[in-house]
Coordinates of C-alpha atoms in Angstrom, one line a residue:
M4 CA 11.7 23.0 5.9
I5 CA 15.5 22.7 6.7
Q6 CA 17.8 23.5 3.7
F7 CA 20.8 21.6 3.2
V8 CA 23.6 22.0 0.2
N9 CA 25.6 19.1 -1.5
P10 CA 25.5 17.0 1.6
S11 CA 28.1 14.5 1.4
K12 CA 27.1 11.1 1.0
N13 CA 28.1 9.8 5.1
T14 CA 25.2 11.9 5.8
W15 CA 22.6 10.7 3.6
A16 CA 21.3 8.2 6.0
E17 CA 20.9 10.3 8.9
L18 CA 18.7 12.7 6.4
S19 CA 16.7 10.1 5.3
K20 CA 15.2 9.3 8.7
R21 CA 12.0 10.0 8.8
P22 CA 10.1 12.3 11.5
T23 CA 8.3 10.2 14.3
L24 CA 5.8 11.0 16.7
P25 CA 6.3 10.5 20.8
T26 CA 5.0 7.1 21.4
E27 CA 5.8 6.1 24.7
N28 CA 5.6 2.4 25.4
L29 CA 4.0 2.0 21.9
D30 CA 4.7 -1.8 21.3
A31 CA 3.6 -2.9 24.9
N32 CA 0.3 -0.9 24.4
V33 CA -0.5 -2.4 20.9
R34 CA 0.3 -5.7 22.5
A35 CA -2.0 -5.1 25.4
I36 CA -4.5 -4.3 23.2
F37 CA -4.4 -7.5 21.0
T38 CA -4.5 -9.5 24.2
D39 CA -7.1 -8.0 25.5
V40 CA -8.9 -8.3 22.1
Q41 CA -8.3 -11.7 21.9
N42 CA -9.7 -12.6 25.2
R43 CA -12.9 -10.3 25.2
G44 CA -13.7 -9.6 21.4
D45 CA -16.7 -7.2 21.0
A46 CA -16.8 -6.2 24.7
A47 CA -12.9 -5.1 24.6
V48 CA -13.3 -3.1 21.0
L49 CA -16.2 -1.6 22.4
E50 CA -14.1 0.0 25.2
Y51 CA -11.4 1.1 23.3
T52 CA -13.6 2.8 20.4
E53 CA -15.3 4.8 23.6
K54 CA -11.9 5.4 25.5
F55 CA -10.0 6.7 22.0
D56 CA -12.8 7.8 19.7
Q57 CA -15.2 9.0 22.3
A58 CA -18.0 7.0 20.6
K59 CA -19.9 5.1 22.7
L60 CA -21.8 2.0 20.6
T61 CA -23.7 -0.9 21.3
T62 CA -22.9 -2.5 17.9
L63 CA -20.0 -2.2 15.6
A64 CA -21.6 -3.5 12.4
V65 CA -23.1 -0.7 9.9
S66 CA -26.1 -1.3 9.2
Q67 CA -27.6 -1.7 5.4
A68 CA -30.0 1.2 6.0
E69 CA -26.9 3.3 7.1
I70 CA -25.2 1.9 4.1
D71 CA -28.2 2.8 1.8
A72 CA -28.1 6.4 3.6
S73 CA -25.3 7.4 2.3
E74 CA -26.1 8.2 -0.9
F75 CA -28.4 11.1 0.3
E76 CA -26.0 12.4 2.7
I77 CA -23.2 13.9 0.0
D78 CA -23.8 15.6 -2.8
T79 CA -24.1 14.9 -6.3
E80 CA -20.8 16.5 -7.2
L81 CA -18.9 14.1 -5.0
R82 CA -21.1 11.2 -6.2
T83 CA -20.1 11.8 -10.0
A84 CA -16.3 12.2 -8.9
I85 CA -16.5 8.8 -6.9
E86 CA -17.6 7.2 -9.9
V87 CA -14.9 9.0 -12.6
A88 CA -12.4 7.8 -10.1
K89 CA -14.0 4.2 -9.4
N90 CA -13.7 3.7 -13.5
A91 CA -10.2 4.7 -13.7
I92 CA -9.0 2.4 -10.7
Y93 CA -11.1 -0.3 -12.2
K94 CA -9.6 0.0 -15.9
F95 CA -5.8 0.3 -14.3
H96 CA -6.4 -3.0 -12.3
E97 CA -8.5 -5.3 -14.4
S98 CA -5.5 -4.4 -16.9
Q99 CA -2.9 -6.4 -14.8
R100 CA -5.2 -9.8 -14.5
E101 CA -2.5 -12.6 -15.8
V102 CA -3.5 -15.2 -18.5
P103 CA -2.0 -18.2 -17.6
E104 CA 1.0 -19.2 -19.8
M105 CA 2.0 -23.0 -20.2
V106 CA 5.4 -23.8 -20.5
E107 CA 7.0 -27.0 -21.8
T108 CA 10.3 -27.0 -20.0
T109 CA 11.3 -30.4 -21.3
P110 CA 9.6 -32.3 -24.1
G111 CA 6.8 -34.0 -22.0
V112 CA 6.9 -31.5 -18.9
R113 CA 4.6 -28.9 -18.9
C114 CA 4.4 -26.2 -16.2
W115 CA 2.3 -23.0 -15.7
R116 CA 0.8 -20.8 -12.8
E117 CA -2.8 -19.9 -11.7
S118 CA -4.1 -17.1 -10.0
R119 CA -6.3 -17.8 -6.8
P120 CA -8.2 -15.0 -4.7
I121 CA -7.2 -14.8 -0.9
Q122 CA -10.7 -15.7 0.5
R123 CA -11.0 -13.3 3.3
V124 CA -9.5 -9.9 3.3
G125 CA -9.6 -6.8 5.6
I126 CA -9.4 -3.4 4.6
Y127 CA -8.4 -0.6 7.0
I128 CA -9.6 3.0 6.0
P129 CA -8.5 5.7 8.4
G130 CA -10.9 8.4 9.2
G131 CA -9.2 10.9 12.2
T132 CA -8.8 14.2 10.5
A133 CA -9.1 13.2 7.0
P134 CA -11.7 10.7 5.9
L135 CA -9.8 8.7 3.2
F136 CA -13.0 7.2 1.3
S137 CA -10.4 7.3 -2.0
T138 CA -8.5 4.4 0.1
V139 CA -11.9 2.4 -0.1
L140 CA -11.6 2.5 -3.9
M141 CA -8.1 1.7 -4.2
L142 CA -8.4 -1.5 -1.7
G143 CA -11.8 -2.7 -2.8
I144 CA -11.5 -2.6 -6.0
P145 CA -8.7 -5.0 -6.5
A146 CA -10.1 -7.2 -3.8
Q147 CA -13.5 -7.2 -6.0
L148 CA -11.7 -8.0 -9.5
A149 CA -9.4 -10.7 -7.8
G150 CA -12.7 -12.2 -6.8
C151 CA -12.0 -12.4 -2.8
S152 CA -15.3 -13.9 -1.6
E153 CA -15.2 -11.8 1.8
I154 CA -14.2 -8.2 2.4
V155 CA -14.3 -7.1 5.9
L156 CA -14.0 -3.3 6.2
C157 CA -13.2 -0.9 9.6
S158 CA -13.1 2.7 9.9
P159 CA -13.0 4.6 12.9
P160 CA -16.5 6.2 14.0
N161 CA -16.9 10.0 14.6
A162 CA -18.1 11.3 18.3
E163 CA -21.7 10.3 17.2
G164 CA -20.8 6.7 15.9
K165 CA -21.0 7.4 12.2
I166 CA -18.5 6.2 9.8
H167 CA -18.1 9.2 7.0
P168 CA -21.1 8.8 4.5
A169 CA -18.6 9.6 1.7
I170 CA -16.7 6.2 2.9
R171 CA -20.2 4.4 3.0
Y172 CA -20.9 5.5 0.1
A173 CA -17.8 4.5 -1.7
A174 CA -17.9 1.2 0.1
K175 CA -21.7 0.4 -1.5
R176 CA -20.5 1.4 -5.0
I177 CA -18.1 -1.6 -5.0
G178 CA -20.4 -3.9 -3.1
I179 CA -18.9 -3.8 0.1
K180 CA -21.5 -5.3 2.6
Q181 CA -19.3 -5.8 5.7
I182 CA -18.7 -2.5 7.2
F183 CA -17.8 -2.0 11.2
A184 CA -17.4 1.4 13.1
V185 CA -13.9 0.7 14.7
G186 CA -10.4 2.0 14.0
G187 CA -7.0 1.7 15.4
V188 CA -5.0 -0.6 16.9
Q189 CA -8.1 -2.2 18.2
A190 CA -9.7 -2.4 14.8
I191 CA -6.2 -4.7 13.4
A192 CA -6.6 -6.7 16.6
A193 CA -10.1 -7.6 15.6
L194 CA -9.6 -8.4 11.6
T195 CA -6.8 -10.3 13.0
F196 CA -8.3 -13.0 16.0
G197 CA -12.0 -12.2 14.9
T198 CA -14.5 -11.0 17.5
E199 CA -18.5 -12.3 18.0
S200 CA -19.0 -9.3 15.2
I201 CA -15.9 -8.9 12.9
P202 CA -14.5 -12.2 11.2
A203 CA -10.9 -12.8 11.2
V204 CA -9.2 -12.3 7.9
L205 CA -6.0 -13.7 5.9
K206 CA -4.8 -10.5 5.5
I207 CA -5.1 -6.8 6.2
F208 CA -4.9 -4.1 4.1
G209 CA -4.8 -0.3 4.4
P210 CA -2.6 2.7 5.7
G211 CA -2.5 4.4 9.2
N212 CA -0.4 6.3 11.8
Q213 CA 2.4 4.2 14.1
Y214 CA 0.0 2.7 16.1
V215 CA -1.9 1.1 13.1
T216 CA 1.6 0.4 11.5
A217 CA 2.9 -1.2 14.7
A218 CA -0.9 -3.3 15.1
K219 CA 0.0 -4.5 11.5
Q220 CA 3.5 -5.9 12.3
L221 CA 2.6 -7.3 15.2
A222 CA -0.5 -9.2 13.1
L223 CA 1.9 -10.9 11.4
Q224 CA 3.1 -13.1 14.6
Y225 CA -0.4 -14.4 14.7
G226 CA -0.3 -15.5 10.8
V227 CA -1.9 -13.1 9.2
A228 CA -0.5 -11.6 6.0
I229 CA -0.6 -7.9 5.3
D230 CA -0.1 -5.6 2.3
M231 CA 3.3 -3.5 3.7
P232 CA 4.2 -1.6 6.8
A233 CA 2.3 1.6 5.3
G234 CA 2.8 4.4 7.6
P235 CA 2.7 8.1 7.2
S236 CA 3.0 9.8 3.8
E237 CA 5.6 11.4 2.2
V238 CA 6.5 12.8 -1.3
L239 CA 10.0 13.6 -3.1
V240 CA 10.3 16.4 -5.7
I241 CA 13.4 16.3 -8.0
A242 CA 13.2 19.9 -9.6
D243 CA 15.4 21.6 -12.5
K244 CA 15.5 25.4 -13.3
H245 CA 12.5 24.6 -15.6
A246 CA 10.2 23.5 -12.7
N247 CA 7.3 25.6 -11.5
P248 CA 7.9 26.6 -8.0
E249 CA 4.1 27.1 -7.4
F250 CA 3.2 23.8 -8.5
I251 CA 6.5 22.5 -6.7
A252 CA 5.1 24.1 -3.6
A253 CA 1.7 22.8 -3.8
D254 CA 2.8 19.4 -4.3
L255 CA 4.7 19.6 -0.9
L256 CA 2.1 20.9 1.0
S257 CA -0.4 18.6 -0.4
Q258 CA 1.6 15.8 1.2
A259 CA 2.5 18.0 4.4
E260 CA -1.4 18.4 5.5
H261 CA -2.2 14.5 5.6
G262 CA -0.2 14.7 9.2
A263 CA 2.2 16.3 12.0
D264 CA 4.7 13.2 11.1
S265 CA 4.5 13.1 7.1
Q266 CA 7.5 14.0 5.1
V267 CA 7.8 15.9 2.5
V268 CA 11.4 16.4 0.4
L269 CA 12.7 19.1 -2.0
L270 CA 15.9 18.0 -4.3
S271 CA 17.4 19.9 -7.0
D272 CA 20.6 21.3 -8.8
S273 CA 19.5 24.8 -8.6
A274 CA 19.6 26.8 -6.2
E275 CA 17.1 29.3 -7.6
I276 CA 14.3 27.0 -7.8
I277 CA 14.7 25.7 -4.2
Q278 CA 14.3 29.4 -3.0
Q279 CA 11.6 30.5 -5.1
A280 CA 10.0 27.0 -4.4
M281 CA 10.1 27.8 -0.4
N282 CA 8.4 31.4 -1.1
Q283 CA 5.6 29.5 -2.5
V284 CA 5.5 26.9 0.3
K285 CA 5.1 30.0 2.7
K286 CA 2.5 31.9 0.5
Q287 CA 0.5 28.9 -0.2
L288 CA 0.7 27.5 3.9
E289 CA -1.3 30.8 4.8
L290 CA -4.3 29.8 2.6
T291 CA -4.4 26.1 3.8
P292 CA -7.2 25.0 6.0
R293 CA -4.9 22.5 7.5
A294 CA -1.9 24.9 8.0
S295 CA -0.7 23.8 11.4
I296 CA -1.0 20.0 10.7
A297 CA 1.4 21.1 7.5
A298 CA 3.5 23.5 9.3
A299 CA 4.4 20.8 11.6
A300 CA 5.6 18.2 8.9
L301 CA 7.3 21.3 7.3
A302 CA 9.5 21.4 10.5
N303 CA 10.9 18.4 10.1
S304 CA 11.1 18.3 6.1
K305 CA 13.9 19.3 4.1
A306 CA 15.2 20.8 0.7
I307 CA 18.6 19.8 -0.7
R308 CA 20.6 21.6 -3.4
F309 CA 23.3 19.2 -5.2
E310 CA 25.5 19.8 -7.8
N311 CA 23.4 17.7 -10.2
L312 CA 20.9 15.7 -11.3
V313 CA 22.4 12.4 -11.0
D314 CA 23.2 13.2 -7.1
C315 CA 19.7 14.1 -6.8
F316 CA 18.3 10.9 -7.9
A317 CA 21.2 9.0 -5.9
F318 CA 20.0 10.6 -2.9
S319 CA 16.3 9.7 -3.9
N320 CA 17.1 6.1 -4.4
A321 CA 18.7 6.2 -1.2
F322 CA 15.4 8.0 0.6
A323 CA 13.2 5.3 -1.2
P324 CA 10.0 7.9 -1.6
E325 CA 6.7 6.6 -1.4
H326 CA 6.0 9.6 -3.7
L327 CA 8.6 10.7 -6.2
I328 CA 7.8 13.8 -8.6
L329 CA 10.1 14.6 -11.5
A330 CA 9.3 18.3 -12.0
L331 CA 11.9 18.0 -15.0
E332 CA 11.8 18.9 -18.8
N333 CA 11.6 15.8 -20.3
A334 CA 11.0 14.1 -17.4
A335 CA 10.2 10.9 -18.8
E336 CA 13.8 10.4 -20.2
Y337 CA 15.0 10.0 -16.6
R338 CA 12.9 7.0 -15.3
S339 CA 16.0 4.5 -16.0
L340 CA 17.6 6.3 -13.1
V341 CA 14.7 5.7 -10.8
Q342 CA 15.5 2.7 -8.6
N343 CA 13.2 3.1 -5.3
A344 CA 9.9 4.5 -5.3
G345 CA 6.6 3.9 -4.6
S346 CA 4.9 5.6 -7.4
V347 CA 6.4 8.0 -10.0
F348 CA 4.8 11.0 -11.6
L349 CA 6.7 12.6 -14.5
G350 CA 6.7 16.3 -15.9
R351 CA 4.8 19.2 -14.7
Y352 CA 1.2 18.3 -14.8
S353 CA 1.7 15.1 -13.2
C354 CA 0.8 16.1 -9.6
E355 CA 0.7 13.4 -6.7
S356 CA -2.9 14.2 -6.0
A357 CA -3.8 12.6 -9.2
G358 CA -2.5 9.4 -8.2
D359 CA -3.8 9.7 -4.8
Y360 CA -7.6 9.9 -6.5
A361 CA -8.5 9.4 -10.3
S362 CA -5.5 8.5 -12.4
G363 CA -5.8 5.0 -11.7
T364 CA -2.7 3.7 -10.1
N365 CA -3.1 2.8 -6.5
H366 CA -2.4 4.9 -3.8
T367 CA -1.7 2.4 -1.0
L368 CA 2.3 2.4 -1.1
P369 CA 5.4 1.3 0.6
T370 CA 6.6 4.0 3.0
N371 CA 9.4 4.9 5.5
G372 CA 12.1 3.4 3.0
Y373 CA 10.1 0.5 2.1
A374 CA 9.7 1.1 -1.6
R375 CA 13.5 -0.3 -1.5
Q376 CA 11.7 -3.8 -1.0
Y377 CA 8.3 -3.3 -1.5
S378 CA 5.9 -2.5 -4.1
G379 CA 2.5 -0.8 -3.8
V380 CA -0.9 -2.7 -3.9
S381 CA -2.1 -4.2 -6.9
L382 CA -4.4 -6.6 -8.3
D383 CA -1.6 -9.3 -7.4
S384 CA -1.8 -8.1 -3.6
F385 CA -5.3 -10.0 -3.3
I386 CA -4.6 -13.2 -4.9
K387 CA -2.2 -16.3 -5.0
K388 CA -0.2 -17.4 -7.5
I389 CA -0.4 -21.7 -7.8
T390 CA 2.1 -23.8 -9.9
F391 CA 1.0 -26.3 -11.8
Q392 CA 2.8 -29.3 -13.8
E393 CA 1.9 -31.9 -15.8
I394 CA 4.2 -34.8 -16.8
D395 CA 3.2 -37.7 -19.1
A396 CA 5.6 -41.0 -19.7
Q397 CA 7.5 -39.5 -21.8
G398 CA 8.3 -36.3 -20.2
I399 CA 9.3 -38.4 -16.5
K400 CA 11.4 -40.6 -19.3
N401 CA 13.5 -37.7 -20.3
L402 CA 13.6 -35.7 -17.0
G403 CA 13.9 -38.7 -14.6
P404 CA 17.4 -39.7 -14.6
T405 CA 18.3 -35.9 -14.0
I406 CA 16.3 -36.2 -10.7
E407 CA 17.8 -39.5 -10.0
I408 CA 21.2 -38.1 -9.9
L409 CA 20.4 -34.9 -7.9
A410 CA 18.3 -36.8 -5.6
T411 CA 21.3 -39.2 -5.2
A412 CA 23.6 -36.2 -4.6
E413 CA 21.6 -35.1 -2.1
G414 CA 21.2 -38.1 0.1
L415 CA 17.4 -38.4 -0.4
Q416 CA 16.7 -41.7 -1.8
A417 CA 13.2 -41.7 -1.4
H418 CA 12.9 -38.8 -3.6
K419 CA 14.8 -41.0 -6.3
N420 CA 12.9 -44.1 -5.8
A421 CA 9.6 -42.1 -6.4
V422 CA 11.4 -41.4 -10.0
T423 CA 12.8 -45.2 -10.0
L424 CA 9.3 -46.9 -9.8
R425 CA 7.9 -44.9 -12.6
L426 CA 10.6 -45.5 -15.0
Q427 CA 10.4 -49.3 -14.0
Q428 CA 6.7 -49.2 -14.8
I429 CA 7.2 -47.5 -17.9
K430 CA 10.2 -49.8 -19.0
K431 CA 7.9 -53.2 -18.0
S432 CA 4.8 -51.6 -20.3
N433 CA 6.9 -51.2 -23.3
S434 CA 8.4 -54.7 -23.0

């Protein structure tokens, strides 16, 4: 990790830049795949799956037999852990249901809002170097709670053409039946346009690499919504002199092992804590099975000492991290200083791994500074809010003259007339 001491504010923007892997002609390549999938459907998807995943498939759909077999391909301990995580995630997202509340804005004018599910959603589950079956739960559970009638899951196959059994099992446990062995840009394109096998959806969810992120943003141009521009994972830790250096190092490495383009940042007002944490990072890195990946991420990551914690929070808000860990004494007292973050972890025992798997909060979060304007995935991500209003005769009498004045001021006579005719009718009825 690169260390800095009290960097001036005019350098913060540069320090907040995320690392990017070399991607020559990324946008042009993504667009070319989209066009091909749009024109040739399954045939194009199968060809790209063979090219990029080295899997030669004859069909994209995962059979019910394969889904059912997953239960016997993972051990009892993992099945039990998935169940515990599923229950916690369900409980947290179930609590987000909104009860419609009718408001009388003016006597006789009642307004309220009701939720409706997005009918067809696609969830993208990365496979690659780590099969993220936890993301199946994070996306599938709120989709089911929202009442989405069609949930389409895409995940890249291995060289044998199979999706990891834990992904298939997690999908089975929450009732997802449409599973397709396809990943990368071609998966996002298929969900955007639809193919002979894969249904087109209205909104696409899920994290991915730079290619997947670019593909999701391109999907927007074709009228398909996305959850957010979720790219490589990241964590920022703010630590004081009371923090545990071992815990800090473990938290930093837990994100660094995601990928070479992951970003980890440590901020502290204690030079001693930074040095102790860096020593622990070196020590723990040697024991990490994904050490080469983590080391590549650490090479582009930063440890920054500031004079005080207020400056640490100011930098953190400028950085807008996906995950923010407050390794501070009395961490909860600092919540008001957090303005931009995807998900926050308070105190020494609140490790980011808990949020990734089983505490209940969602781990699909805004990265690359998008926490300034995006929230993480929630139940609301899978629903639309529709407003209703009901106006009776007394209500239009009370509000009508105001509407007439406003419509006239804007030069919209037909708007005014829609009210005037009703007021005239009421007057006639009462005469």
